[in-house]
């Protein structure tokens, strides 16, 4: 704790850049943000969300007392009463329906310590398999594709600083100029250095405006586009045959599938012209170094894993993966989306990125936890499937750091499932739309009021430092889980000190793919983060099939320096070779038809974040982005008879949303766009399709069939 005029170096609470910043408490009780130029990811730059983040620390906009439901209304209560209510609700459910009737739902914004403890709480205290988190909706398709291709999933297998030194970057389905603005400088520097940027997006976003080439495919056709580019790479003799033979397997099948996707066929599917396809191949293949980076666009599809795999194939076929200044990476969205899934929040994973159905993994983690491995439950439901089972198979839910009433697909249905629960407890910093439905709401500490680690999109483990004291009446999530575990009969194993939790996490992750065992709070305090895998000294000779890392400023004998760049020597598969994935194009789960003739795609705007639960409480951000809208092309607006600002209804098979029209030529005429940050009448996720990817269980947020209607005054 540092309640003084000395600035505390820490990190932004929002996206996966985890930008460095300094926090200084002011005399009037506010907190001032200042630049922290030593952190290499943002070099002091901050977006509006980061600069205004302390606004949510004010007591006037956040929860400062537990709330319990009485007579249908949430009223203030003591901590003992609130915790007793949760204990009673979870205990009753376990007794009457069994442990798997208790669900746990986490968030990609929780620190590594919280995510680890929440997963342990679910499996050790409740004994339930039913745990997942909202990070499933973020980059699970890219994670699944990375595991298939490389044997290891880390958002970026290289630092962001490598991007400007590459020759070409294909950015697929990312509007980072709005979602993570400080990162745009890496791509501008790429172009200043003579490299080229190709942006793939159905909208001409602010990011696309910076591109040398913008490809605007029809939503849901990214797989066909990648296959068409690979076809041309083969046809034009641009395959790195020596690399393919030496470092990969599966090329013959992948090549055969690509050759069935000739340019004119792909043009008909995607709407991207053959000349643009050829130009993209030229720009990508001619430089010595090139990268492909994907984000939610290709990932949030019912075929997202195969789609990302097809883009990875471009890197493998041209010899770019696992080479300096080249390769494939995923731009993680949520602040700790990477670390949040590595250490136990996902339905099928144990700490260290271990598989829950692996007997050796179960034995290792059970030994750290001091339990019998046979008592560990097996894999549970994925995020949407868990939410869909509320009120039926799952009767009680403990939810931390998520707002599925706004963020889940088919949101009106999920809202009804939440309302049907026997018992709901929510831990949050604000009264979100989901918290407002709870039986008990616990006010918990925020980023500036606690210490803990996060893992950014580069795989860089960082230390967030406590800068101020939380208001009276607010407690930390670790304290909440400790108190609940104690009340539920588990008196040991749930410490409240984050560093003590991290020390246990280190042991639990040791030897796993995401090995943190060589990382300590001391190192994180002295360095600008440490890249995993970072095994302890005695295990550092084989860091999950990765290469020798760069030197560390600590420069201590026997200390593993971390691994900024993966796969330079071998991939993390059994034989060290990467895997091509052979997958043909297939339609989205719900194609337009006569009744629903238009495609809807969703996304974010620069001034709001995720479900908006926190950013919608900041005046500065609301002034910049006050509410939802429907973005549509002038030709579509003319057919509808809608003018700029007119209310437009967007109707899918799942519901109806209404928002003002925003007319622009920056979107395809067959597509409309809605941001998903708002609840109520303009809730975009009322419309979205929960069709799931068979591997990642990612819902198809990015494409569904809708019709448009004018709304009479």
PDB file of N, CA and C in Angstrom, residues 56 62 81 101 112 197 269 334 378 486 524 574 644 674 686:
ATOM      1  N   UNK A  56     -13.688   5.033 -11.952  1.00  0.00           N
ATOM      2  CA  UNK A  56     -14.513   3.951 -11.408  1.00  0.00           C
ATOM      3  C   UNK A  56     -14.120   3.622  -9.978  1.00  0.00           C
ATOM      4  N   UNK A  62     -19.411   2.990  -7.462  1.00  0.00           N
ATOM      5  CA  UNK A  62     -19.109   1.573  -7.253  1.00  0.00           C
ATOM      6  C   UNK A  62     -19.788   1.072  -5.987  1.00  0.00           C
ATOM      7  N   UNK A  81     -23.626 -11.566   7.170  1.00  0.00           N
ATOM      8  CA  UNK A  81     -24.923 -11.998   6.654  1.00  0.00           C
ATOM      9  C   UNK A  81     -24.815 -12.416   5.196  1.00  0.00           C
ATOM     10  N   UNK A 101     -24.474 -29.397  -9.460  1.00  0.00           N
ATOM     11  CA  UNK A 101     -25.567 -28.422  -9.556  1.00  0.00           C
ATOM     12  C   UNK A 101     -25.105 -27.034  -9.150  1.00  0.00           C
ATOM     13  N   UNK A 112      -4.143 -13.463 -12.149  1.00  0.00           N
ATOM     14  CA  UNK A 112      -3.770 -14.878 -12.136  1.00  0.00           C
ATOM     15  C   UNK A 112      -4.067 -15.515 -10.787  1.00  0.00           C
ATOM     16  N   UNK A 197       1.019  -3.300 -44.416  1.00  0.00           N
ATOM     17  CA  UNK A 197      -0.054  -3.770 -43.546  1.00  0.00           C
ATOM     18  C   UNK A 197      -1.275  -4.108 -44.394  1.00  0.00           C
ATOM     19  N   UNK A 269     -17.419 -16.330 -53.085  1.00  0.00           N
ATOM     20  CA  UNK A 269     -17.798 -16.571 -51.682  1.00  0.00           C
ATOM     21  C   UNK A 269     -17.593 -15.328 -50.834  1.00  0.00           C
ATOM     22  N   UNK A 334      -9.173  -9.461 -23.606  1.00  0.00           N
ATOM     23  CA  UNK A 334      -9.367  -9.078 -22.209  1.00  0.00           C
ATOM     24  C   UNK A 334      -8.035  -8.947 -21.472  1.00  0.00           C
ATOM     25  N   UNK A 378     -14.089 -34.132 -13.270  1.00  0.00           N
ATOM     26  CA  UNK A 378     -13.632 -34.120 -14.653  1.00  0.00           C
ATOM     27  C   UNK A 378     -13.982 -32.820 -15.349  1.00  0.00           C
ATOM     28  N   UNK A 486     -13.774 -21.509   4.198  1.00  0.00           N
ATOM     29  CA  UNK A 486     -13.804 -21.798   5.628  1.00  0.00           C
ATOM     30  C   UNK A 486     -15.212 -22.156   6.083  1.00  0.00           C
ATOM     31  N   UNK A 524       9.374  -9.717 -10.918  1.00  0.00           N
ATOM     32  CA  UNK A 524       8.397  -8.876 -11.598  1.00  0.00           C
ATOM     33  C   UNK A 524       8.506  -7.431 -11.153  1.00  0.00           C
ATOM     34  N   UNK A 574       5.113 -33.357 -29.936  1.00  0.00           N
ATOM     35  CA  UNK A 574       5.958 -34.483 -29.549  1.00  0.00           C
ATOM     36  C   UNK A 574       7.187 -34.616 -30.442  1.00  0.00           C
ATOM     37  N   UNK A 644     -30.027   9.178 -41.318  1.00  0.00           N
ATOM     38  CA  UNK A 644     -29.073   9.223 -40.218  1.00  0.00           C
ATOM     39  C   UNK A 644     -29.782   9.570 -38.901  1.00  0.00           C
ATOM     40  N   UNK A 674     -23.271  -3.663 -35.168  1.00  0.00           N
ATOM     41  CA  UNK A 674     -23.690  -3.091 -33.893  1.00  0.00           C
ATOM     42  C   UNK A 674     -22.613  -3.321 -32.842  1.00  0.00           C
ATOM     43  N   UNK A 686     -28.669  -9.621 -27.874  1.00  0.00           N
ATOM     44  CA  UNK A 686     -30.006 -10.197 -27.981  1.00  0.00           C
ATOM     45  C   UNK A 686     -30.125 -10.968 -29.287  1.00  0.00           C
TER      46      UNK A 686
END
